[in-house]
Amino acid sequence: MTGSDNTKQNSAKQKMWGGRFSAAPGELMQAINVSIGFDRRLADQDIRGSLAHAAMLAKNDIISQQDLADIQKGLKDIQAEIAAGSFPFTDELEDIHLNIEGRLKDKIGEAAGRLHTGRSRNDQVATDFRLWVRDYLDHFDGQMTDLMSALLDKAAAHTDTIMPGFTHLQNAQPVTFGHHMLAYLEMFARDRSRLRDARKRMNECPLGAAALAGTPYPIDRDMTAKELGFDRPMSNSLDAVSARDFALEALSVAAICATHLSRLSEEIVIWTSAQFQFIKLSDAFTTGSSIMPQKRNPDAAELIRAKVGRIMGALTTLTIVMKGLPLAYSKDMQEDKEPVFDAFDALSLGLAAMAGMVRDMEPNKDRLADSAAAAYSTATDLADWLVRKLNMPFRDAHHVTGTIVALAEKQGKTLDALDLADMQSVEPGISDDVYSVLTPLASAASRTSYGGTAPSEVVKQVARWRDALKSV
């Protein structure tokens, strides 16, 4: 930058700050104060807010129609420059608001200075940030719906694919792969519901609150709120410029959703291991090793699993930034955006990658079935059979079953391979009907209570979710 350019930039900065300051900030102050490096992401929202504000000012005769026309043309030109990558962003004008206002002045002259009538950077940034978060929540809504659709398709294809269900990561009872997929669909459906609740709560407009106390100009806040797609203007000017709970709530939703992504990622990592071999992922979502040619690493799942740390860290960061701030605006709040930007980028990538992995994964049916039969996973079915058929108290049935399991273990047999006579040596009332419940498929098929793992119930839930996702 030439000396002449420096002089111009310093002069512009002094004019932006007004007559109170006789010199531009020093280098250290400039370094800590500047935010254009990250808040340029608010450019589209800043222009949308300024267009709405200018239209309202003109309608209420606060600025002229000619000023409005000049401002609209200038902002549209700036929007095109930003889209084309040719906008001259500069640190000297510190943030996106002053960068756009400075560029607008270059283009239309004096009329640019009238745009800021009746507003402050405090309500301007609050509006921009709220618009940005709302836009991203709408983006997440679509991504969550896509992931839910991927899980539903996988569930529909595997309503009767048997796999082990675990507690403590130990074989517990047989379930169906479709039922397992639907469990995650339910989790992400709740995430989407929380997201929509958060969006509804945040959809109030800060614009017009000005610095903190409102403005003496005869503005129409209902007009700007409607123009920007908000339900209503915020009712308290102090709250309007101070509140960042909309971002905290959005981060909370993101953190919960990321936790669900991490849990599914963990299962994918386990399932693809040589010890489990439950599923296979293609080259699209795995990588190799630089030294071990046989390796197929589930790196996409591992990276999603790790990103929950970034997202939870962002929630903690913003909570700590806000926890000690008095009303109204403090410069601390400049630190609100970077953690949100980073967290939302991470969640968006994680949602997209997970939807891709779910569609890509291929269950190993034979391996799943063999594992479902291991570790006496139908023992509970035997106990339930004793209760239903012999009217045995469950605690007694539990004891009898444990004795039979010990016998099968001693012989190295599965329960369904154990001789009837051996079972009758423990409980004489057992008949050959007991074999109808001792296979993994029979076990799963018997779980017909609402929300159970029986293939017939999974088919019903798939149909219910097909209808539900059609209505979004």
XYZ file of C-alpha atoms in Angstrom:
472
model
C 0.000 0.000 0.000
C 1.410 3.449 -0.909
C 1.795 6.323 1.501
C -1.047 8.068 -0.293
C -3.286 5.035 0.187
C -2.421 4.895 3.899
C -3.344 8.529 4.294
C -6.667 7.947 2.559
C -7.457 4.912 4.702
C -6.612 6.708 7.951
C -8.692 9.652 6.868
C -11.611 7.362 6.057
C -11.307 5.664 9.449
C -11.270 8.979 11.299
C -14.424 10.023 9.438
C -16.157 6.733 10.261
C -15.408 7.197 13.943
C -16.455 10.842 13.908
C -14.926 14.015 15.311
C -14.141 12.713 18.780
C -10.808 11.181 17.654
C -7.932 13.142 16.167
C -5.935 10.124 14.997
C -6.495 6.600 13.708
C -5.868 3.745 16.191
C -2.352 2.469 16.792
C -1.129 -0.799 15.307
C -1.852 -2.968 18.351
C -5.297 -1.466 18.780
C -5.924 -2.026 15.092
C -4.825 -5.663 15.362
C -7.086 -6.489 18.299
C -10.021 -4.431 17.062
C -10.261 -5.565 13.444
C -12.844 -8.230 12.557
C -13.144 -8.024 8.774
C -11.082 -11.202 8.462
C -14.052 -13.229 9.683
C -17.157 -11.034 9.746
C -16.993 -10.601 5.965
C -19.161 -13.733 6.046
C -22.003 -11.435 7.107
C -21.790 -9.413 3.885
C -24.973 -10.746 2.307
C -26.947 -10.289 5.522
C -25.503 -6.793 6.016
C -26.615 -5.735 2.542
C -30.064 -7.258 3.004
C -30.461 -5.352 6.270
C -29.271 -2.094 4.723
C -31.647 -2.419 1.772
C -34.580 -2.975 4.131
C -33.493 -0.085 6.352
C -33.075 2.294 3.398
C -36.495 1.410 1.990
C -38.067 2.103 5.369
C -36.244 5.442 5.731
C -37.473 6.564 2.316
C -41.061 5.476 2.965
C -41.077 7.567 6.128
C -39.504 10.599 4.387
C -36.316 10.364 6.456
C -34.252 10.134 3.270
C -35.261 11.117 -0.261
C -36.358 8.733 -2.999
C -33.241 9.737 -4.947
C -31.058 8.798 -1.983
C -32.882 5.474 -1.827
C -32.326 4.789 -5.507
C -28.629 5.633 -5.216
C -28.217 3.478 -2.109
C -30.017 0.530 -3.698
C -27.911 0.698 -6.839
C -24.692 1.086 -4.884
C -25.481 -1.848 -2.574
C -26.421 -4.068 -5.522
C -23.104 -3.183 -7.191
C -21.249 -4.018 -3.964
C -23.117 -7.318 -3.696
C -21.984 -8.174 -7.212
C -18.373 -7.248 -6.389
C -18.393 -9.483 -3.326
C -19.884 -12.360 -5.315
C -17.220 -11.917 -7.992
C -14.399 -11.741 -5.440
C -13.355 -8.256 -6.487
C -14.521 -6.272 -3.429
C -11.590 -4.353 -1.873
C -11.828 -5.522 1.748
C -9.521 -3.555 4.023
C -8.478 -3.989 7.657
C -8.380 -0.236 8.115
C -12.174 -0.146 8.015
C -12.180 -2.899 10.686
C -15.497 -4.689 10.033
C -17.951 -5.638 7.322
C -20.278 -2.752 8.128
C -17.684 -0.024 7.674
C -16.155 -1.769 4.670
C -19.501 -1.780 2.876
C -20.363 1.746 3.977
C -16.950 2.998 2.868
C -17.305 1.334 -0.504
C -20.824 2.708 -0.866
C -19.451 6.209 -0.294
C -16.881 5.620 -3.044
C -19.693 4.725 -5.402
C -22.526 7.163 -4.577
C -20.965 9.895 -2.479
C -22.913 11.820 0.136
C -26.063 9.668 0.013
C -24.103 6.802 1.580
C -23.779 8.768 4.795
C -27.565 8.982 5.117
C -27.996 5.191 5.190
C -26.922 4.977 8.825
C -29.671 7.340 9.985
C -31.744 5.786 12.770
C -29.491 2.796 13.379
C -26.184 1.885 15.006
C -23.583 -0.743 14.343
C -24.954 -2.346 17.523
C -28.385 -3.148 16.096
C -26.869 -3.602 12.639
C -24.547 -6.421 13.718
C -27.230 -7.977 15.906
C -29.511 -8.097 12.870
C -26.808 -9.401 10.538
C -25.753 -12.140 12.935
C -29.331 -13.177 13.644
C -30.019 -13.379 9.896
C -26.855 -15.429 9.357
C -27.702 -17.913 12.109
C -31.264 -18.193 10.823
C -30.020 -18.848 7.286
C -27.716 -21.571 8.570
C -30.490 -23.177 10.634
C -32.544 -23.425 7.444
C -29.518 -25.053 5.795
C -29.201 -27.537 8.677
C -32.895 -28.352 8.442
C -32.382 -29.569 4.899
C -29.248 -31.498 5.832
C -30.896 -33.212 8.791
C -33.854 -34.173 6.637
C -31.478 -35.640 4.064
C -29.678 -37.678 6.735
C -33.012 -38.893 8.086
C -33.996 -39.962 4.563
C -30.718 -41.862 4.182
C -31.295 -43.680 7.468
C -34.874 -44.445 6.488
C -33.846 -45.923 3.142
C -31.259 -48.112 4.857
C -33.823 -49.221 7.444
C -36.357 -50.058 4.733
C -33.795 -52.234 2.951
C -32.958 -54.163 6.126
C -36.190 -54.620 8.065
C -35.374 -58.313 8.653
C -31.554 -58.238 8.675
C -30.620 -59.684 12.058
C -27.788 -58.225 14.108
C -26.755 -58.278 17.751
C -28.150 -55.640 20.042
C -25.701 -54.547 22.715
C -25.650 -53.300 26.253
C -22.220 -52.445 27.679
C -20.999 -53.377 24.162
C -21.794 -56.992 25.085
C -24.250 -59.138 23.137
C -27.653 -58.621 24.727
C -30.578 -59.518 22.440
C -30.976 -59.861 18.672
C -32.358 -56.827 16.869
C -32.775 -55.886 13.233
C -30.407 -53.614 11.353
C -33.410 -51.583 10.222
C -34.439 -51.044 13.832
C -30.915 -49.836 14.647
C -31.012 -47.328 11.776
C -34.407 -46.050 12.888
C -33.022 -45.395 16.381
C -30.657 -42.813 14.897
C -33.400 -41.427 12.694
C -35.425 -40.712 15.851
C -32.436 -38.927 17.408
C -31.866 -36.709 14.394
C -35.590 -36.022 14.168
C -35.437 -34.594 17.694
C -32.408 -32.542 16.685
C -34.384 -31.129 13.777
C -37.299 -30.373 16.088
C -34.998 -28.529 18.504
C -33.544 -26.620 15.575
C -36.988 -25.534 14.424
C -37.920 -24.466 17.946
C -34.743 -22.388 18.160
C -35.459 -20.775 14.797
C -38.955 -19.819 15.850
C -37.729 -18.283 19.086
C -34.964 -16.242 17.441
C -37.115 -14.858 14.634
C -37.474 -11.325 16.017
C -35.755 -8.299 14.514
C -33.256 -6.097 16.397
C -33.024 -3.483 13.628
C -34.134 -0.047 14.795
C -33.017 -0.514 18.390
C -30.055 1.697 17.410
C -27.179 1.844 19.900
C -29.225 0.735 22.916
C -32.112 3.132 23.552
C -34.010 3.360 20.275
C -34.039 6.404 17.999
C -35.919 9.733 17.793
C -36.474 9.273 14.047
C -39.992 8.182 12.998
C -38.911 4.727 11.838
C -41.183 1.763 11.117
C -39.678 -1.313 12.748
C -42.581 -3.513 11.710
C -41.766 -2.732 8.085
C -38.096 -3.703 8.346
C -38.929 -6.814 10.375
C -41.403 -7.982 7.751
C -39.038 -7.180 4.890
C -36.320 -9.325 6.472
C -38.635 -12.250 7.171
C -38.874 -11.771 10.930
C -42.139 -12.359 12.772
C -41.930 -9.079 14.674
C -39.450 -6.466 15.942
C -37.806 -7.143 19.294
C -39.730 -5.378 22.053
C -36.859 -3.961 24.110
C -34.013 -1.975 22.602
C -31.539 -2.967 25.325
C -32.310 -6.639 24.826
C -32.170 -6.282 21.049
C -28.516 -5.234 20.977
C -27.424 -7.319 23.994
C -28.961 -10.720 23.293
C -26.853 -13.556 21.939
C -28.905 -16.348 23.459
C -30.181 -17.118 19.947
C -26.624 -18.100 19.029
C -26.146 -19.994 22.286
C -29.337 -21.951 21.695
C -28.321 -22.716 18.127
C -24.931 -23.929 19.382
C -26.683 -26.078 21.977
C -28.722 -27.717 19.228
C -25.543 -28.152 17.185
C -23.703 -29.739 20.126
C -26.489 -32.261 20.778
C -26.704 -33.119 17.093
C -22.919 -33.485 16.904
C -23.071 -35.869 19.851
C -25.491 -38.054 17.896
C -23.239 -37.894 14.849
C -20.312 -38.906 17.039
C -22.171 -41.901 18.474
C -23.077 -43.176 15.018
C -19.502 -42.522 13.878
C -18.196 -44.584 16.775
C -20.413 -47.477 15.763
C -19.243 -47.218 12.159
C -15.619 -47.299 13.340
C -16.347 -50.414 15.413
C -18.469 -52.092 12.741
C -15.822 -51.708 10.023
C -13.050 -53.215 12.152
C -11.615 -56.651 11.355
C -12.889 -57.875 14.706
C -16.510 -56.989 13.882
C -16.810 -56.811 10.076
C -20.469 -55.799 10.398
C -20.427 -53.351 7.483
C -18.262 -52.299 4.576
C -17.580 -48.772 3.362
C -16.353 -48.029 -0.143
C -13.237 -46.092 -1.117
C -15.350 -42.927 -1.110
C -15.374 -42.808 2.711
C -12.184 -44.655 3.673
C -8.462 -44.098 3.284
C -5.392 -46.298 3.170
C -2.194 -46.415 5.169
C 1.158 -45.028 4.066
C 2.912 -48.169 5.301
C 0.310 -50.944 5.665
C -1.203 -51.733 2.255
C -3.990 -53.901 3.672
C -5.565 -51.089 5.702
C -8.942 -49.489 4.979
C -9.418 -46.789 7.601
C -12.836 -45.245 8.369
C -11.350 -41.745 8.477
C -14.576 -39.928 7.601
C -16.304 -41.409 10.639
C -13.316 -40.678 12.864
C -13.171 -37.037 11.780
C -16.895 -36.559 12.368
C -16.424 -38.108 15.807
C -13.678 -35.584 16.556
C -15.581 -32.517 15.372
C -17.971 -32.702 18.311
C -15.089 -31.256 20.352
C -14.947 -28.142 18.189
C -18.700 -27.670 18.416
C -18.931 -28.154 22.166
C -15.905 -25.898 22.536
C -17.707 -23.176 20.598
C -20.708 -23.420 22.927
C -18.428 -23.111 25.947
C -16.528 -20.208 24.363
C -19.620 -18.137 23.675
C -21.136 -18.948 27.068
C -18.009 -17.645 28.781
C -17.887 -14.551 26.553
C -21.458 -13.641 27.506
C -21.605 -14.687 31.148
C -20.248 -11.473 32.699
C -21.411 -8.771 30.315
C -23.573 -5.917 31.587
C -26.220 -4.416 29.300
C -26.033 -3.314 26.603
C -23.319 -3.837 23.981
C -19.672 -4.548 24.829
C -16.815 -5.125 22.415
C -16.434 -8.608 23.926
C -19.361 -9.531 21.710
C -17.145 -9.269 18.656
C -15.918 -12.683 19.840
C -19.376 -14.197 19.300
C -19.028 -14.939 15.596
C -15.874 -16.974 15.048
C -16.904 -19.881 17.316
C -20.346 -19.984 15.719
C -18.902 -19.862 12.201
C -16.439 -22.642 13.013
C -18.998 -24.841 14.781
C -21.613 -24.500 12.065
C -19.075 -25.268 9.335
C -18.029 -28.395 11.245
C -21.615 -29.550 11.784
C -22.561 -28.957 8.158
C -19.615 -31.026 6.964
C -20.407 -33.752 9.480
C -24.068 -33.988 8.463
C -23.191 -34.183 4.775
C -20.486 -36.809 5.324
C -22.707 -38.929 7.561
C -25.567 -38.934 5.064
C -23.066 -40.100 2.451
C -21.671 -42.849 4.680
C -25.115 -44.153 5.617
C -26.013 -44.469 1.941
C -22.621 -46.037 1.196
C -22.468 -48.639 3.973
C -23.261 -52.258 3.121
C -24.175 -54.568 6.017
C -22.499 -57.977 6.075
C -25.640 -60.037 6.653
C -23.914 -63.347 7.332
C -21.507 -61.837 9.812
C -24.304 -59.934 11.554
C -26.421 -63.078 11.823
C -23.541 -65.137 13.225
C -22.776 -62.449 15.785
C -26.437 -62.151 16.739
C -26.448 -65.849 17.646
C -23.325 -65.613 19.789
C -23.074 -65.245 23.549
C -26.469 -66.832 24.218
C -28.319 -63.750 23.022
C -31.688 -65.589 23.088
C -31.431 -66.400 26.808
C -34.053 -63.790 27.651
C -36.372 -65.414 25.114
C -35.988 -68.715 26.955
C -36.827 -67.017 30.252
C -39.855 -65.325 28.679
C -40.987 -68.681 27.233
C -40.840 -70.242 30.720
C -42.986 -67.403 32.074
C -45.550 -67.600 29.258
C -45.763 -71.374 28.840
C -45.118 -72.679 32.355
C -46.504 -69.734 34.332
C -43.159 -69.506 36.121
C -42.317 -66.320 38.072
C -39.769 -64.356 36.062
C -37.126 -64.481 38.800
C -37.392 -68.283 38.851
C -37.296 -68.354 35.035
C -34.181 -66.192 35.138
C -32.474 -68.715 37.447
C -33.497 -71.719 35.316
C -32.273 -69.991 32.160
C -28.941 -69.172 33.758
C -28.479 -72.826 34.655
C -29.300 -73.910 31.085
C -26.896 -71.307 29.654
C -24.140 -72.669 31.898
C -24.911 -76.168 30.598
C -24.788 -75.027 26.964
C -21.541 -73.188 27.618
C -20.013 -76.323 29.142
C -20.971 -78.307 26.021
C -19.842 -75.537 23.653
C -23.289 -75.296 22.069
C -25.726 -72.487 21.285
C -29.078 -72.624 23.066
C -30.956 -73.709 19.950
C -28.465 -76.576 19.482
C -28.847 -77.886 23.035
C -30.693 -81.223 23.342
C -34.205 -81.060 24.737
C -33.316 -83.723 27.294
C -30.520 -81.556 28.631
C -32.908 -78.647 29.103
C -35.489 -80.926 30.717
C -32.837 -82.086 33.184
C -32.946 -78.539 34.531
C -36.706 -77.948 34.095
C -38.874 -80.999 33.243
C -41.735 -78.859 31.939
C -39.792 -77.617 28.906
C -41.199 -78.936 25.608
C -39.855 -78.889 22.064
C -41.929 -75.746 21.453
C -39.097 -73.901 23.153
C -36.999 -74.093 19.963
C -39.463 -71.719 18.287
C -37.963 -68.830 20.263
C -34.292 -69.764 20.467
C -33.028 -68.538 17.078
C -32.051 -64.875 16.655
C -34.673 -64.321 13.953
C -37.408 -65.849 16.100
C -36.269 -63.725 19.021
C -36.414 -60.506 17.020
C -39.708 -61.431 15.376
C -41.334 -61.920 18.774
C -40.652 -58.332 19.877
C -43.903 -56.980 18.493
C -44.626 -54.350 21.154
C -44.919 -50.816 19.789
C -41.443 -49.582 18.947
C -40.021 -53.091 19.139
C -37.453 -54.646 16.838
C -39.738 -57.177 15.133
C -39.521 -56.872 11.336
C -43.288 -56.314 11.247
C -42.905 -53.344 13.614
C -39.937 -51.951 11.704
C -42.008 -52.043 8.500
C -44.715 -50.019 10.275
C -42.211 -47.438 11.507
C -40.671 -47.151 8.047
C -44.121 -46.424 6.618
C -44.812 -43.858 9.339
C -41.559 -42.040 8.627
C -42.132 -42.156 4.872
C -45.340 -40.207 5.408
C -43.710 -37.859 7.932
C -40.816 -36.942 5.638
C -43.166 -36.302 2.731
C -44.825 -33.541 4.722
C -41.665 -31.500 5.452
